[in-house]
Tab-separated table of C-alpha atoms in Angstrom:
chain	number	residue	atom	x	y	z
I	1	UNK	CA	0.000	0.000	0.000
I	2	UNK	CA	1.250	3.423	-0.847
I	3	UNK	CA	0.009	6.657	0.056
I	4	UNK	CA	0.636	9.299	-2.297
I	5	UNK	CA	-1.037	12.382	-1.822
I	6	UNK	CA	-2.218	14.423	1.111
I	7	UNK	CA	-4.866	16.893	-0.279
I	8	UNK	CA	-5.467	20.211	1.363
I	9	UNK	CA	-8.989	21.746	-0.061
I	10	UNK	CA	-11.335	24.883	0.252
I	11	UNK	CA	-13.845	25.800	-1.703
I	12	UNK	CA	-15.071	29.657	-3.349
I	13	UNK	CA	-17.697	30.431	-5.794
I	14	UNK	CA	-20.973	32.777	-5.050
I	15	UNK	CA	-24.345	31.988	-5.768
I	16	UNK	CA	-24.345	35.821	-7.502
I	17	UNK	CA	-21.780	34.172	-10.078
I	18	UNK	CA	-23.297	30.604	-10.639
I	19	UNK	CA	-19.693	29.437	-9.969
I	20	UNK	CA	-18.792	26.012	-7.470
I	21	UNK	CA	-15.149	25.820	-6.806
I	22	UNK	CA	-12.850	23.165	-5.084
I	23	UNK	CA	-9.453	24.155	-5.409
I	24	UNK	CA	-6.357	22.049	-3.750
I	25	UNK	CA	-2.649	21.926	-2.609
I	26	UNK	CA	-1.067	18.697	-2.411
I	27	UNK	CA	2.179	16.858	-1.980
I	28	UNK	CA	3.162	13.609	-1.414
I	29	UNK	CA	3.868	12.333	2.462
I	30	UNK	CA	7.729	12.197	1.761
I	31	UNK	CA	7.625	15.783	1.001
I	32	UNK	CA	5.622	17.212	3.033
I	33	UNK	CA	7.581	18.802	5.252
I	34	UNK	CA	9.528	19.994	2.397
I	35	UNK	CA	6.427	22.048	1.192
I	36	UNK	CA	5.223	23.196	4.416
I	37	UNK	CA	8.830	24.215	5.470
I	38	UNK	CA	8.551	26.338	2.065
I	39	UNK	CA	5.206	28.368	3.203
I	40	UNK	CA	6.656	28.773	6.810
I	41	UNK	CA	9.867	30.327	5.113
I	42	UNK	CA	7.417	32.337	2.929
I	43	UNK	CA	5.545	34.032	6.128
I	44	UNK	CA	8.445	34.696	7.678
I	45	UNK	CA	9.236	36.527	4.368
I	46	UNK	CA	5.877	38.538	4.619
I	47	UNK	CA	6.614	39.722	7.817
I	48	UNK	CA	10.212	41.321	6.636
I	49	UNK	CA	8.339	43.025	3.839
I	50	UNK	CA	5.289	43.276	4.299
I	51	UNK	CA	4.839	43.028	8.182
I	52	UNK	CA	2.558	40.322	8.309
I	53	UNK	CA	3.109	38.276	11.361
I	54	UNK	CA	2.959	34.523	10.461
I	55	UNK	CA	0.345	33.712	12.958
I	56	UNK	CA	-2.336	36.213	11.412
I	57	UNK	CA	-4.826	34.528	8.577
I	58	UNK	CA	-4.157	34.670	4.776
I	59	UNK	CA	-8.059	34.662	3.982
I	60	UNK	CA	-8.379	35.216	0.127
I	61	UNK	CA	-11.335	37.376	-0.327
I	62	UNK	CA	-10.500	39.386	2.461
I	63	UNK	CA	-7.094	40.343	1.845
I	64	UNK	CA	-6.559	40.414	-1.339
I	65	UNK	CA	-10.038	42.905	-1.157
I	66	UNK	CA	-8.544	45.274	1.146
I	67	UNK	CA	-11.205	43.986	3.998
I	68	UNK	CA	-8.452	42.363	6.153
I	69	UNK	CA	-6.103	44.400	8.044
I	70	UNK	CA	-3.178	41.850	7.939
I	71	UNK	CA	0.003	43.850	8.606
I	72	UNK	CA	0.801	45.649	11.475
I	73	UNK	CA	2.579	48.372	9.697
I	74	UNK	CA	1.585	51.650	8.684
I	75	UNK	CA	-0.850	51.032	6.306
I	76	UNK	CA	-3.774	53.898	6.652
I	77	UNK	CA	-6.271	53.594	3.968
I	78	UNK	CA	-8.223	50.339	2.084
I	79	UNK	CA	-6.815	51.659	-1.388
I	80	UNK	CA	-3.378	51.080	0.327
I	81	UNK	CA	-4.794	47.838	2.153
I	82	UNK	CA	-5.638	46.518	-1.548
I	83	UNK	CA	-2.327	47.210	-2.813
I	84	UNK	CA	-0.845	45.459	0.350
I	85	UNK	CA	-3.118	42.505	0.048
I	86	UNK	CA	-2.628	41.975	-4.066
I	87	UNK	CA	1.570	42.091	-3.179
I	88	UNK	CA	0.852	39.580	-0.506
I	89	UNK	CA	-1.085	37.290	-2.990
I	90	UNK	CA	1.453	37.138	-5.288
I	91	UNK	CA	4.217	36.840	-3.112
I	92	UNK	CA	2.695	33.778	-1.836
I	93	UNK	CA	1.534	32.479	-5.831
I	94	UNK	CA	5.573	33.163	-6.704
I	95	UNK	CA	6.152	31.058	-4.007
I	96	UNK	CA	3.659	27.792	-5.063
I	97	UNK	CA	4.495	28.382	-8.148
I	98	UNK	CA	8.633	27.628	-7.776
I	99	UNK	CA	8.449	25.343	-5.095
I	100	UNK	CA	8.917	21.672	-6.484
I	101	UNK	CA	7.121	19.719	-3.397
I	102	UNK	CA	3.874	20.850	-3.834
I	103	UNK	CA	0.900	20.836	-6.787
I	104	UNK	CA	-2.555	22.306	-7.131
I	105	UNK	CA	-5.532	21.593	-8.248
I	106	UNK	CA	-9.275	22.605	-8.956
I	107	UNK	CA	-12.853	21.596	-10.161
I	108	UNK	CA	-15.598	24.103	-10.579
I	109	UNK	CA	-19.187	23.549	-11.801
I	110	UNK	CA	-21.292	26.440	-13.130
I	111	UNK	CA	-24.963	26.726	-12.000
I	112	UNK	CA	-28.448	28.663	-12.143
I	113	UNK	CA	-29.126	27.377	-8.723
I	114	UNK	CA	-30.001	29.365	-6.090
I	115	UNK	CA	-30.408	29.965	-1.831
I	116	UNK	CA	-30.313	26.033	-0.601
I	117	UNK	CA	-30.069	24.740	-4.178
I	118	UNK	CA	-26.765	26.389	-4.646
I	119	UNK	CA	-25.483	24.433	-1.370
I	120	UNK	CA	-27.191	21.176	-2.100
I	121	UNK	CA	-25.112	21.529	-5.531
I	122	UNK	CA	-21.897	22.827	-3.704
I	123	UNK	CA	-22.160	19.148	-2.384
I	124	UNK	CA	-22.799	17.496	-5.362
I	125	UNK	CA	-19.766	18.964	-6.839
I	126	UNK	CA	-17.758	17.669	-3.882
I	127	UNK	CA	-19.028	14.118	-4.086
I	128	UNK	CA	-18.097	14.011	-7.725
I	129	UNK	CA	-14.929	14.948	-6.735
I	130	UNK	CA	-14.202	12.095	-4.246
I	131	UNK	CA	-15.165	9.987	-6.884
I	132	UNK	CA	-12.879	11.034	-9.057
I	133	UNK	CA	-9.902	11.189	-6.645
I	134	UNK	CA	-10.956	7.692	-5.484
I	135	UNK	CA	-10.604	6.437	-9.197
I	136	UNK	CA	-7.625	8.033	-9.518
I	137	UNK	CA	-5.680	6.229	-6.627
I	138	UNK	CA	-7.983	3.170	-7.079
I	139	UNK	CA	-6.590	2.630	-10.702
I	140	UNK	CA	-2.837	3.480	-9.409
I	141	UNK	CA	-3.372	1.296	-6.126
I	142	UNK	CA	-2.143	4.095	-4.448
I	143	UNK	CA	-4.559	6.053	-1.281
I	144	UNK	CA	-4.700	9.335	-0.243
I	145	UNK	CA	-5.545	11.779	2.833
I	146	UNK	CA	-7.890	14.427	2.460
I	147	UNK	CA	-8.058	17.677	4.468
I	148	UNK	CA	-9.978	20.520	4.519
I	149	UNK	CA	-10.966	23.955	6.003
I	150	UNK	CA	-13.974	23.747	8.787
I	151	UNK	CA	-14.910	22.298	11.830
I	152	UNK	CA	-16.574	18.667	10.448
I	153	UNK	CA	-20.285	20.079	11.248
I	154	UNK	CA	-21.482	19.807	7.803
I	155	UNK	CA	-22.346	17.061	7.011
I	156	UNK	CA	-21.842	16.856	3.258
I	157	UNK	CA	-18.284	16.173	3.372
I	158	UNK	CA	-18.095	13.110	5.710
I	159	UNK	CA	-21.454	11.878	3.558
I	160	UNK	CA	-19.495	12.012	0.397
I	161	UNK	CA	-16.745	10.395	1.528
I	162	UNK	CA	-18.723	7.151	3.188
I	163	UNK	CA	-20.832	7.302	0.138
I	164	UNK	CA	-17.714	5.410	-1.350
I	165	UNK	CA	-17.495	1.535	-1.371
I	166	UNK	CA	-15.232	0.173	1.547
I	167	UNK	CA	-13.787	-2.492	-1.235
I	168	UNK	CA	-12.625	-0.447	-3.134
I	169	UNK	CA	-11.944	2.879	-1.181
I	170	UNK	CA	-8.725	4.770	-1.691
I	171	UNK	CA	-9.286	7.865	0.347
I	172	UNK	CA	-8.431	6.965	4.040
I	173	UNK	CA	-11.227	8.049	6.476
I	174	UNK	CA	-13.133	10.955	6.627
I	175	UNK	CA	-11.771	14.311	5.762
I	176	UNK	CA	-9.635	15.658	8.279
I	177	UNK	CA	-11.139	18.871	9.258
I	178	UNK	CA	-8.289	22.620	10.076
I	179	UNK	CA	-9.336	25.592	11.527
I	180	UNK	CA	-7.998	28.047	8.914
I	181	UNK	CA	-6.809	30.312	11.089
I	182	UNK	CA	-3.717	27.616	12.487
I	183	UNK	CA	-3.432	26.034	8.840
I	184	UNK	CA	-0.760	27.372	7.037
I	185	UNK	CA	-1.753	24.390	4.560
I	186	UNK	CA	-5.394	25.162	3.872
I	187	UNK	CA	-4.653	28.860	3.335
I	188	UNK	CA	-2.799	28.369	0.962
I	189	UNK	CA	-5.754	25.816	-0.796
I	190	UNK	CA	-7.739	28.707	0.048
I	191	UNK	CA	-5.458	31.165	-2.487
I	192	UNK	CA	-5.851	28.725	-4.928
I	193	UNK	CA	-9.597	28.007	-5.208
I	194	UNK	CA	-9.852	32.562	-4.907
I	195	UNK	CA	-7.623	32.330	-7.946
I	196	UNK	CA	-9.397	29.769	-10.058
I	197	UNK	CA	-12.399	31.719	-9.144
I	198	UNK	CA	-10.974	34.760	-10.469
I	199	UNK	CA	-9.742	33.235	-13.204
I	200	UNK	CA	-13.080	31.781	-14.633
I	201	UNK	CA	-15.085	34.983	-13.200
I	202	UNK	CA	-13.849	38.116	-15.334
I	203	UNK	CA	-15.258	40.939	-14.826
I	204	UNK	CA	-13.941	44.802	-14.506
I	205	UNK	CA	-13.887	44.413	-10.183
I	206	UNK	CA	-11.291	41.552	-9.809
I	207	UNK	CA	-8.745	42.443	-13.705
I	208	UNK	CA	-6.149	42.471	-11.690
I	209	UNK	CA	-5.912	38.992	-10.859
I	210	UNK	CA	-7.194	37.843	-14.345
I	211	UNK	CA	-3.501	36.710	-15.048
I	212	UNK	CA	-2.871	34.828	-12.043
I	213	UNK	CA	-3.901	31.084	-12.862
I	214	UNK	CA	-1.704	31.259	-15.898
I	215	UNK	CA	1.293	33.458	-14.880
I	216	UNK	CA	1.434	30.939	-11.450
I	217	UNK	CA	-0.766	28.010	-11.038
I	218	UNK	CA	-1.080	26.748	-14.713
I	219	UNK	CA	2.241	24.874	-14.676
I	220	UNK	CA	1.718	23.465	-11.381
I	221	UNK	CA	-2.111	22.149	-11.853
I	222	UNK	CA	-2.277	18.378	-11.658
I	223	UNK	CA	-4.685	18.530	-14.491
I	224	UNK	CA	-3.181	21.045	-16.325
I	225	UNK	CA	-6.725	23.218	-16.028
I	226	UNK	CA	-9.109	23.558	-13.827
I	227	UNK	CA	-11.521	20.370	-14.179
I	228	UNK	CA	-15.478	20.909	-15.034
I	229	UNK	CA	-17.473	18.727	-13.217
């Protein structure tokens, strides 16, 4: 038995948009300290520029939005706080992007859904993504760990995951569930599912990050493109 990957996922979207995102950072168990020793370096890095102290949360929308006051420097305006948070983003993109012990990934689904609909689909999308991870590793023989941003009280993820036969199951347990704010690991899964969203959701508001998914993530996406599902 080998386990190969250990998957770190958050999701984005809006209901506003019609968008369903998963997005992912993974690496394999032999390098995982590797990786993880890359995004520590990388906050550390952030604070010398930027003055972000490595304990406070990288949370996409907010930051990169100006609505998160992440650095404790001298920073006075939300114009300013946008500027800060876009550097921030792609300081931390540059740094996914060159290091060698990690990949991304994503799926997205688009939708006329709405209120409950939208969330009942949001968990659709999931499940069909367990299913295809599970064929993945079940045609490799290989198994997998899967983690994820929240506290385990929806139900949707464990569901999806049990939905799976036990013969021939290749993602071990349930989803482990992080609290954001003390995973360095699912913030960064969080950049990547914000970018993928931008990415597929143009519009005048968010141009500046149009480029991202192909100047950074691109050449490290296990697919080599975000996946419709």
């Amino acid at each position: 038995m080998t386990i190969s990957r250990m998957l770190y996922v958050d999701d984005s979207g809006s209901v506003d948009s019609g968008l369903i995102i998963y997005g992912w950072i993974e690496c394999s168990p032999d390098r995982w300290r590797n990786g993880l020793r890359a995004v520590l370096e990388l906050r550390k890095q952030l604070y010398r520029d930027h003055q972000v102290p490595p304990a406070t949360e990288l949370h996409a929308t907010k930051f990169v939005n100006g609505r998160d006051r992440i650095s404790t420097g001298g920073v006075d305006d939300k114009t300013q706080w946008k500027t800060l948070g876009r550097a921030v983003a792609v300081e931390c993109l540059t740094v996914l992007r060159d290091c060698p012990d990690v990949k991304i990934g994503a799926v997205w689904r688009r939708t006329t859904a709405k209120g409950r609909a939208y969330y009942d689909e949001r968990g659709a999308v999931y499940n069909a993504l367990v299913e295809m991870w599970n064929a993945e590793h079940r045609s490799s023989d290989s198994y997998a760990f899967v983690s994820m941003d929240g506290n385990g009280s929806d139900p949707t993820y464990f569901d999806a995951h049990r939905a799976l036969s036990l013969d021939t199951r290749h993602l071990i347990e349930d989803p482990m569930f992080h609290d954001s704010r003390r995973s360095q690991w699912v913030q960064m899964a969080d950049l990547v599912a914000y970018t993928v969203f931008t990415h597929l959701n143009r519009h005048a508001g968010n141009e500046f990050g149009w480029s991202w998914y192909e100047d950074f993530l691109r050449g490290k996406d296990v697919a080599g493109a975000p996946v419709e599902l």
